[in-house]
CSV table of C-alpha atoms in Angstrom, one decimal:
chain,number,residue,atom,x,y,z
A,1,MET,CA,20.6,-13.0,-41.4
A,2,SER,CA,17.2,-11.3,-41.3
A,3,ILE,CA,15.5,-9.9,-38.3
A,4,ASP,CA,11.8,-10.1,-37.8
A,5,PHE,CA,11.0,-6.7,-36.3
A,6,ARG,CA,7.4,-7.7,-35.8
A,7,ASN,CA,8.5,-10.1,-33.0
A,8,ILE,CA,10.6,-7.4,-31.4
A,9,ILE,CA,7.8,-4.8,-31.2
A,10,LYS,CA,5.0,-7.4,-30.5
A,11,PRO,CA,3.8,-6.7,-27.0
A,12,TYR,CA,4.1,-9.5,-24.4
A,13,PRO,CA,0.7,-11.1,-23.6
A,14,SER,CA,-1.0,-9.4,-20.7
A,15,PRO,CA,-4.5,-9.0,-19.2
A,16,ILE,CA,-5.1,-6.1,-21.6
A,17,ILE,CA,-3.5,-7.6,-24.7
A,18,THR,CA,-5.1,-10.9,-25.6
A,19,GLY,CA,-7.0,-12.4,-28.4
A,20,ARG,CA,-10.1,-12.0,-26.4
A,21,GLY,CA,-9.6,-8.3,-25.6
A,22,ILE,CA,-9.4,-7.2,-22.0
A,23,ASP,CA,-9.3,-10.1,-19.6
A,24,LEU,CA,-9.2,-8.7,-16.1
A,25,ASP,CA,-10.4,-9.6,-12.6
A,26,PHE,CA,-13.3,-7.1,-12.9
A,27,PRO,CA,-14.5,-7.4,-9.3
A,28,MET,CA,-11.1,-6.4,-8.0
A,29,LEU,CA,-10.8,-3.6,-10.6
A,30,ALA,CA,-14.3,-2.3,-9.8
A,31,GLY,CA,-13.6,-2.2,-6.0
A,32,CYS,CA,-10.4,-0.3,-6.4
A,33,LEU,CA,-11.9,2.1,-9.0
A,34,ALA,CA,-14.8,2.8,-6.6
A,35,LEU,CA,-12.3,3.7,-3.9
A,36,LEU,CA,-10.3,5.9,-6.3
A,37,GLY,CA,-13.5,7.7,-7.4
A,38,LEU,CA,-14.6,8.2,-3.8
A,39,GLY,CA,-11.2,9.4,-2.9
A,40,LEU,CA,-11.3,12.0,-5.7
A,41,VAL,CA,-14.7,13.3,-4.5
A,42,MET,CA,-13.5,13.5,-0.9
A,43,ILE,CA,-10.3,15.2,-1.7
A,44,THR,CA,-12.2,17.8,-3.7
A,45,SER,CA,-14.4,18.4,-0.7
A,46,ALA,CA,-11.9,18.1,2.2
A,47,SER,CA,-9.2,20.3,0.5
A,48,SER,CA,-11.3,23.1,-0.8
A,49,GLU,CA,-10.8,25.5,2.1
A,50,VAL,CA,-7.1,24.9,2.4
A,51,ALA,CA,-6.6,25.1,-1.4
A,52,ALA,CA,-8.5,28.4,-1.5
A,53,VAL,CA,-6.2,30.0,1.1
A,54,GLN,CA,-2.9,28.5,-0.1
A,55,SER,CA,-3.4,29.0,-3.9
A,56,GLY,CA,-6.6,31.1,-4.4
A,57,ASN,CA,-8.2,28.2,-6.3
A,58,THR,CA,-10.5,25.8,-4.3
A,59,LEU,CA,-9.9,23.1,-6.9
A,60,TYR,CA,-6.1,23.3,-6.8
A,61,MET,CA,-5.5,20.1,-4.8
A,62,MET,CA,-8.2,18.3,-6.6
A,63,ILE,CA,-6.5,19.0,-9.9
A,64,ARG,CA,-3.1,17.8,-8.5
A,65,HIS,CA,-4.8,14.7,-7.1
A,66,LEU,CA,-6.4,14.1,-10.5
A,67,VAL,CA,-3.0,14.4,-12.2
A,68,TYR,CA,-1.6,11.8,-9.8
A,69,LEU,CA,-4.6,9.6,-10.4
A,70,ILE,CA,-4.0,9.6,-14.2
A,71,ILE,CA,-0.3,8.9,-13.6
A,72,GLY,CA,-1.3,6.1,-11.2
A,73,LEU,CA,-3.7,4.5,-13.7
A,74,GLY,CA,-1.0,4.6,-16.4
A,75,THR,CA,1.4,3.0,-13.9
A,76,CYS,CA,-1.2,0.3,-13.3
A,77,ILE,CA,-1.5,-0.5,-17.0
A,78,VAL,CA,2.3,-0.7,-17.4
A,79,THR,CA,2.6,-2.9,-14.4
A,80,MET,CA,0.0,-5.3,-15.8
A,81,MET,CA,2.1,-5.7,-18.9
A,82,ILE,CA,5.2,-6.9,-17.1
A,83,PRO,CA,5.4,-10.7,-16.5
A,84,ILE,CA,5.7,-11.7,-12.8
A,85,ALA,CA,8.8,-13.7,-13.7
A,86,THR,CA,10.5,-10.4,-14.5
A,87,TRP,CA,9.7,-9.0,-11.1
A,88,GLN,CA,11.2,-12.1,-9.6
A,89,ARG,CA,14.4,-11.7,-11.5
A,90,LEU,CA,14.7,-8.1,-10.5
A,91,GLY,CA,14.1,-8.6,-6.8
A,92,TRP,CA,17.8,-8.0,-5.7
A,93,LEU,CA,18.0,-4.8,-7.8
A,94,MET,CA,14.8,-3.5,-6.3
A,95,LEU,CA,16.1,-4.1,-2.8
A,96,ILE,CA,19.3,-2.2,-3.6
A,97,GLY,CA,17.2,0.6,-5.1
A,98,ALA,CA,15.0,0.7,-2.0
A,99,PHE,CA,18.1,1.1,0.2
A,100,GLY,CA,19.4,3.8,-2.1
A,101,LEU,CA,16.2,5.8,-2.0
A,102,LEU,CA,16.0,5.6,1.8
A,103,VAL,CA,19.6,6.7,2.2
A,104,MET,CA,19.1,9.6,-0.3
A,105,VAL,CA,16.0,10.9,1.6
A,106,ILE,CA,17.9,11.5,4.8
A,107,LEU,CA,20.8,13.3,3.1
A,108,PRO,CA,20.7,17.1,3.6
A,109,GLY,CA,20.1,18.9,0.3
A,110,ILE,CA,18.3,15.9,-1.2
A,111,GLY,CA,15.6,15.0,1.2
A,112,ARG,CA,12.8,17.5,1.7
A,113,GLU,CA,11.6,18.2,5.3
A,114,VAL,CA,7.9,18.7,5.9
A,115,ASN,CA,6.5,19.0,9.5
A,116,GLY,CA,9.8,17.9,11.0
A,117,SER,CA,10.2,14.7,8.9
A,118,MET,CA,12.6,14.0,6.0
A,119,ARG,CA,10.3,11.7,4.0
A,120,TRP,CA,10.3,13.2,0.6
A,121,ILE,CA,12.6,13.8,-2.4
A,122,GLY,CA,11.6,16.8,-4.4
A,123,PHE,CA,11.4,16.8,-8.2
A,124,GLY,CA,10.3,20.3,-9.0
A,125,ALA,CA,6.6,20.7,-8.1
A,126,PHE,CA,6.3,17.0,-7.2
A,127,ASN,CA,7.5,15.1,-4.2
A,128,VAL,CA,8.4,11.4,-4.1
A,129,GLN,CA,8.1,9.4,-0.9
A,130,PRO,CA,10.7,6.6,-1.0
A,131,SER,CA,9.1,4.7,1.9
A,132,GLU,CA,6.1,3.9,-0.3
A,133,ILE,CA,8.3,2.5,-3.0
A,134,ALA,CA,10.6,0.6,-0.5
A,135,LYS,CA,7.6,-1.2,1.1
A,136,VAL,CA,6.6,-2.8,-2.2
A,137,PHE,CA,10.2,-3.6,-3.2
A,138,VAL,CA,10.7,-5.4,0.2
A,139,VAL,CA,7.6,-7.5,-0.5
A,140,ILE,CA,8.9,-8.5,-3.9
A,141,TYR,CA,12.4,-9.3,-2.6
A,142,LEU,CA,11.0,-11.3,0.4
A,143,ALA,CA,8.7,-13.3,-1.9
A,144,GLY,CA,11.7,-14.3,-4.0
A,145,TYR,CA,13.6,-15.3,-0.8
A,146,LEU,CA,10.7,-17.5,0.4
A,147,VAL,CA,10.6,-19.3,-2.9
A,148,ARG,CA,14.4,-19.8,-3.1
A,149,ARG,CA,14.8,-20.8,0.6
A,150,GLN,CA,11.4,-22.4,1.3
A,151,LYS,CA,12.8,-25.5,3.0
A,152,GLU,CA,15.4,-23.5,5.0
A,153,VAL,CA,12.7,-21.0,6.2
A,154,ARG,CA,10.4,-23.8,7.4
A,155,GLU,CA,13.0,-26.0,9.1
A,156,SER,CA,15.9,-23.9,10.4
A,157,TRP,CA,16.5,-20.8,12.5
A,158,MET,CA,19.0,-19.4,10.0
A,159,GLY,CA,16.4,-19.4,7.3
A,160,PHE,CA,14.1,-17.5,9.6
A,161,PHE,CA,16.6,-14.9,10.7
A,162,LYS,CA,18.3,-14.2,7.4
A,163,PRO,CA,15.5,-11.9,6.1
A,164,PHE,CA,16.0,-9.7,9.1
A,165,ILE,CA,19.6,-8.9,8.1
A,166,VAL,CA,17.9,-6.9,5.3
A,167,LEU,CA,14.7,-5.8,7.1
A,168,LEU,CA,16.2,-4.4,10.3
A,169,PRO,CA,18.6,-1.9,8.5
A,170,MET,CA,15.8,-0.8,6.3
A,171,ALA,CA,13.6,-0.3,9.3
A,172,GLY,CA,16.4,1.7,10.9
A,173,LEU,CA,16.5,4.0,7.8
A,174,LEU,CA,12.8,4.5,8.0
A,175,LEU,CA,13.0,5.5,11.7
A,176,MET,CA,15.7,8.0,10.9
A,177,GLU,CA,13.3,10.0,8.7
A,178,PRO,CA,11.3,9.4,11.1
A,179,ASP,CA,8.5,7.3,9.7
A,180,PHE,CA,7.3,5.0,12.5
A,181,GLY,CA,4.0,4.1,10.7
A,182,ALA,CA,5.7,2.9,7.5
A,183,THR,CA,8.1,0.8,9.7
A,184,VAL,CA,5.3,-0.9,11.5
A,185,VAL,CA,3.4,-1.6,8.2
A,186,MET,CA,6.5,-3.0,6.4
A,187,MET,CA,7.6,-5.2,9.3
A,188,GLY,CA,4.0,-6.4,9.8
A,189,ALA,CA,3.6,-7.4,6.2
A,190,ALA,CA,7.0,-9.1,6.3
A,191,ALA,CA,6.1,-11.1,9.4
A,192,ALA,CA,2.8,-12.2,7.8
A,193,MET,CA,4.6,-13.3,4.7
A,194,LEU,CA,7.1,-15.4,6.8
A,195,PHE,CA,4.2,-17.0,8.6
A,196,LEU,CA,2.4,-17.9,5.4
A,197,GLY,CA,5.8,-19.1,4.0
A,198,GLY,CA,5.8,-21.8,6.6
A,199,VAL,CA,7.7,-20.4,9.6
A,200,GLY,CA,6.9,-22.6,12.7
A,201,LEU,CA,4.5,-21.3,15.3
A,202,PHE,CA,7.2,-21.2,18.0
A,203,ARG,CA,9.5,-19.1,15.9
A,204,PHE,CA,6.7,-16.8,14.7
A,205,THR,CA,5.5,-16.3,18.3
A,206,LEU,CA,9.1,-15.4,19.3
A,207,MET,CA,9.2,-12.9,16.4
A,208,VAL,CA,5.9,-11.3,17.6
A,209,VAL,CA,7.2,-11.0,21.2
A,210,LEU,CA,10.4,-9.4,20.0
A,211,ALA,CA,8.5,-7.0,17.7
A,212,VAL,CA,6.2,-5.9,20.6
A,213,ALA,CA,9.3,-5.3,22.8
A,214,ALA,CA,11.0,-3.3,20.0
A,215,VAL,CA,7.9,-1.2,19.5
A,216,THR,CA,7.7,-0.5,23.3
A,217,VAL,CA,11.4,0.6,23.3
A,218,LEU,CA,10.9,2.8,20.3
A,219,VAL,CA,7.9,4.5,21.8
A,220,GLN,CA,9.6,5.2,25.0
A,221,ALA,CA,12.8,6.4,23.2
A,222,GLN,CA,11.1,9.5,21.8
A,223,PRO,CA,9.1,11.8,24.1
A,224,TYR,CA,6.6,12.9,21.4
A,225,ARG,CA,5.7,9.2,20.7
A,226,MET,CA,5.1,8.7,24.4
A,227,ALA,CA,3.0,11.8,24.5
A,228,ARG,CA,0.8,10.6,21.7
A,229,LEU,CA,0.4,7.2,23.4
A,230,ILE,CA,-0.7,8.8,26.6
A,231,THR,CA,-2.9,11.4,24.9
A,232,PHE,CA,-5.0,9.2,22.7
A,233,THR,CA,-6.4,7.3,25.7
A,234,ASP,CA,-8.0,10.6,26.9
A,235,PRO,CA,-7.6,13.3,24.2
A,236,TRP,CA,-10.1,15.6,26.0
A,237,SER,CA,-7.7,16.1,28.9
A,238,ASP,CA,-5.6,18.3,26.5
A,239,GLN,CA,-8.0,19.0,23.7
A,240,PHE,CA,-6.2,22.2,22.7
A,241,GLY,CA,-2.7,20.7,22.9
A,242,SER,CA,-1.5,17.2,22.1
A,243,GLY,CA,-5.1,15.9,21.8
A,244,TYR,CA,-6.3,18.5,19.4
A,245,GLN,CA,-6.2,16.5,16.2
A,246,LEU,CA,-8.0,13.5,17.7
A,247,THR,CA,-10.7,15.6,19.4
A,248,GLN,CA,-11.4,17.4,16.2
A,249,ALA,CA,-11.6,14.1,14.3
A,250,LEU,CA,-14.1,12.7,16.9
A,251,ILE,CA,-16.2,15.9,16.6
A,252,ALA,CA,-16.4,15.2,12.9
A,253,PHE,CA,-17.6,11.7,13.6
A,254,GLY,CA,-20.2,13.0,16.0
A,255,ARG,CA,-21.5,15.6,13.6
A,256,GLY,CA,-21.9,13.1,10.9
A,257,GLU,CA,-24.4,11.0,12.8
A,258,TRP,CA,-26.2,8.3,10.6
A,259,LEU,CA,-26.4,10.0,7.2
A,260,GLY,CA,-24.0,12.9,7.4
A,261,VAL,CA,-24.3,16.6,7.0
A,262,GLY,CA,-24.1,16.3,3.2
A,263,LEU,CA,-21.3,16.3,0.7
A,264,GLY,CA,-19.2,19.5,0.9
A,265,ASN,CA,-20.9,20.7,4.1
A,266,SER,CA,-18.2,19.6,6.6
A,267,VAL,CA,-17.3,22.2,9.2
A,268,GLN,CA,-14.3,20.4,10.6
A,269,LYS,CA,-12.4,20.8,7.3
A,270,GLN,CA,-12.5,24.6,7.7
A,271,PHE,CA,-9.2,24.7,9.6
A,272,TYR,CA,-10.5,22.9,12.7
A,273,LEU,CA,-9.1,19.5,11.7
A,274,PRO,CA,-5.4,19.5,10.6
A,275,GLU,CA,-4.5,17.4,7.6
A,276,ALA,CA,-8.1,17.0,6.7
A,277,HIS,CA,-7.4,15.9,3.1
A,278,THR,CA,-4.5,13.6,4.0
A,279,ASP,CA,-4.3,11.6,7.2
A,280,PHE,CA,-7.8,12.5,8.4
A,281,VAL,CA,-9.8,12.4,5.2
A,282,PHE,CA,-11.8,9.5,6.7
A,283,SER,CA,-13.0,11.8,9.4
A,284,VAL,CA,-14.3,14.3,6.9
A,285,LEU,CA,-15.9,11.5,5.0
A,286,ALA,CA,-17.7,10.4,8.2
A,287,GLU,CA,-18.9,13.9,8.9
A,288,GLU,CA,-20.3,14.4,5.3
A,289,LEU,CA,-21.6,10.9,4.6
A,290,GLY,CA,-22.3,9.7,8.1
A,291,VAL,CA,-22.1,6.2,9.6
A,292,VAL,CA,-23.7,4.6,6.5
A,293,GLY,CA,-21.1,6.2,4.2
A,294,SER,CA,-18.3,5.2,6.5
A,295,LEU,CA,-19.4,1.6,6.8
A,296,CYS,CA,-19.8,1.4,3.0
A,297,THR,CA,-16.3,2.7,2.6
A,298,VAL,CA,-15.0,0.1,5.1
A,299,ALA,CA,-16.8,-2.6,3.3
A,300,LEU,CA,-15.1,-1.6,0.0
A,301,PHE,CA,-11.7,-1.8,1.7
A,302,VAL,CA,-12.5,-5.2,3.2
A,303,PHE,CA,-13.6,-6.5,-0.2
A,304,VAL,CA,-10.5,-5.3,-1.9
A,305,CYS,CA,-8.1,-6.6,0.8
A,306,VAL,CA,-9.9,-10.0,1.0
A,307,ARG,CA,-9.9,-10.2,-2.8
A,308,GLY,CA,-6.2,-9.6,-2.8
A,309,MET,CA,-5.7,-12.5,-0.4
A,310,TYR,CA,-7.8,-14.7,-2.5
A,311,ILE,CA,-5.6,-13.8,-5.6
A,312,GLY,CA,-2.6,-15.0,-3.6
A,313,LEU,CA,-4.5,-18.2,-2.7
A,314,TRP,CA,-5.4,-18.9,-6.4
A,315,ALA,CA,-1.8,-18.3,-7.4
A,316,GLU,CA,-0.6,-20.8,-4.7
A,317,LYS,CA,-3.1,-23.4,-5.9
A,318,ALA,CA,-1.6,-22.9,-9.4
A,319,LYS,CA,1.8,-23.5,-7.9
A,320,GLN,CA,3.0,-20.0,-8.7
A,321,TYR,CA,4.5,-19.4,-5.2
A,322,PHE,CA,6.4,-16.2,-5.9
A,323,ALA,CA,3.2,-14.6,-7.3
A,324,ALA,CA,1.3,-15.9,-4.3
A,325,TYR,CA,3.7,-14.4,-1.7
A,326,VAL,CA,3.7,-11.1,-3.6
A,327,ALA,CA,-0.1,-11.0,-3.5
A,328,TYR,CA,-0.2,-11.8,0.2
A,329,GLY,CA,2.4,-9.1,0.9
A,330,LEU,CA,0.7,-6.4,-1.0
A,331,SER,CA,-2.6,-7.2,0.6
A,332,PHE,CA,-1.1,-7.0,4.0
A,333,LEU,CA,0.4,-3.6,3.2
A,334,TRP,CA,-3.0,-2.4,2.3
A,335,ILE,CA,-4.6,-4.0,5.4
A,336,GLY,CA,-1.9,-2.5,7.7
A,337,GLN,CA,-2.3,1.0,6.4
A,338,PHE,CA,-6.1,0.7,6.4
A,339,LEU,CA,-6.3,-0.5,10.0
A,340,ILE,CA,-3.8,2.1,11.3
A,341,ASN,CA,-5.4,5.0,9.5
A,342,ILE,CA,-9.0,4.1,10.5
A,343,GLY,CA,-7.8,3.3,14.0
A,344,VAL,CA,-6.2,6.7,14.4
A,345,ASN,CA,-9.2,8.5,13.0
A,346,VAL,CA,-11.6,6.9,15.5
A,347,GLY,CA,-9.2,7.1,18.4
A,348,LEU,CA,-8.4,3.4,18.8
A,349,LEU,CA,-4.7,4.1,18.0
A,350,PRO,CA,-2.2,6.9,18.8
A,351,THR,CA,-2.1,9.7,16.2
A,352,LYS,CA,0.2,8.6,13.3
A,353,GLY,CA,0.8,10.1,9.9
A,354,LEU,CA,-0.2,7.4,7.5
A,355,THR,CA,-2.3,7.8,4.4
A,356,LEU,CA,-5.4,5.9,3.7
A,357,PRO,CA,-4.8,3.7,0.5
A,358,PHE,CA,-6.6,5.0,-2.6
A,359,LEU,CA,-8.4,7.8,-0.7
A,360,SER,CA,-5.9,10.2,0.9
A,361,TYR,CA,-4.2,13.0,-0.9
A,362,GLY,CA,-0.6,12.1,-1.7
A,363,GLY,CA,1.0,11.4,-5.1
A,364,SER,CA,3.4,8.7,-4.1
A,365,SER,CA,0.9,6.7,-2.1
A,366,LEU,CA,-1.7,6.9,-4.8
A,367,VAL,CA,0.7,5.9,-7.6
A,368,ILE,CA,2.1,3.0,-5.6
A,369,CYS,CA,-1.4,1.8,-4.7
A,370,CYS,CA,-2.3,1.7,-8.5
A,371,ALA,CA,1.0,-0.1,-9.2
A,372,CYS,CA,0.1,-2.7,-6.6
A,373,LEU,CA,-3.3,-3.1,-8.2
A,374,GLY,CA,-1.7,-3.7,-11.5
A,375,LEU,CA,0.5,-6.4,-10.0
A,376,LEU,CA,-2.4,-8.1,-8.4
A,377,LEU,CA,-4.4,-8.1,-11.6
A,378,ARG,CA,-1.4,-9.6,-13.4
A,379,ILE,CA,-1.0,-12.3,-10.8
A,380,GLU,CA,-4.7,-13.2,-11.0
A,381,TRP,CA,-4.5,-13.4,-14.8
A,382,GLU,CA,-1.4,-15.5,-14.8
A,383,SER,CA,-2.7,-18.0,-12.2
A,384,ARG,CA,-6.0,-18.3,-14.0
A,385,THR,CA,-4.6,-18.8,-17.5
A,386,HIS,CA,-1.6,-20.8,-16.3
A,387,LEU,CA,0.7,-18.7,-18.5
A,388,GLY,CA,2.8,-17.4,-15.6
A,389,SER,CA,6.2,-18.6,-17.0
A,390,GLU,CA,8.1,-16.2,-19.1
A,391,GLU,CA,9.9,-19.1,-20.9
A,392,MET,CA,6.6,-20.4,-22.4
A,393,GLU,CA,5.9,-19.9,-26.1
A,394,PHE,CA,2.7,-18.0,-26.7
A,395,SER,CA,0.4,-18.2,-29.7
A,396,GLU,CA,-3.0,-17.0,-30.6
A,397,SER,CA,-4.4,-20.4,-29.7
A,398,ASP,CA,-3.5,-19.7,-26.0
A,399,PHE,CA,-6.1,-17.0,-26.0
A,400,ALA,CA,-8.7,-18.5,-28.4
A,401,GLU,CA,-11.3,-19.6,-25.9
A,402,GLU,CA,-13.0,-17.7,-23.1
A,403,PRO,CA,-11.6,-18.6,-19.7
A,404,THR,CA,-13.6,-20.4,-17.1
A,405,HIS,CA,-13.5,-18.0,-14.1
A,406,GLY,CA,-15.3,-19.9,-11.4
A,407,ARG,CA,-14.3,-17.1,-9.0
């Protein structure tokens, strides 16, 4: 018996391996690359003073961010080459892996504590944040559940409650770190996916009421959360105490005015505004680029998130329901983080440590955002070409003609 090794090493068709060359959703790719490029510029500016003091090199954090960006783009390419059917089959393993990572991070000696939170696992000079990985794995698992139990989810209470047998323990592990922001984003994305999966309005409303009640209890359970909630309504009442971060962020917005003070000319990044290159990078952007730059950045985020939702809609129209739910879930993760981060920066929400997708400094967040982009590009390609089934036989004729985009 002879083995044709050419079939073994032949890469599986993907948006970057076709008879036509690269076949991507270029509007989505362009929007995300614009955000990544803007993020690199703002990290270089916002981190220069901190990097100079901590390492003696003003470009130290920019170089690290660039390394993470290269890793993230590589991850995006690899993700685009994996069929969506493969992700669907591995849903259970990903869920188990997510639980394993979240348990590991709270174990003494494994998890790394930063600013009082055990959110990172250290690997030499690099830190991995399991909550970023877990959120994506939950989306993939829940998408598979909604496909397998679609009728049960839409018609019975048990189909509605079963996902929470998994989601609530995972939320508990996130709160043990503690990572309240990631918990809210994950549960919000899961609730949105259940609603789009066909959960009745009454059950969905009940879920929202219970979620609001749970958030209220969690806020009151920890004094520091209650202090943040009270302070953000009037940060100037304690501007050198609990309201310090928010007041400095608001000063940055005020200094920026319409056109900003100019790239690199921020005063607030010079140790006035804590976490200027991570959680509050948008405040530095507003100070340096002004209202016009801020609104352009928000417009980019809106475009990318809406495009992600449309990718889910196109997959649903192509009857690729698992891919559609994954696209919806990933889009809601981005929307949740974007709304919370911007809300915190402008004082509409209590201060919460949550990165801004594509822009903030942070290796895990950046790499996972790029991986999500790869998944969305793969979903769009499979729904457009109707080649989303791994069991299909592919030949060069499948890729002979240019596609009709119409999007």
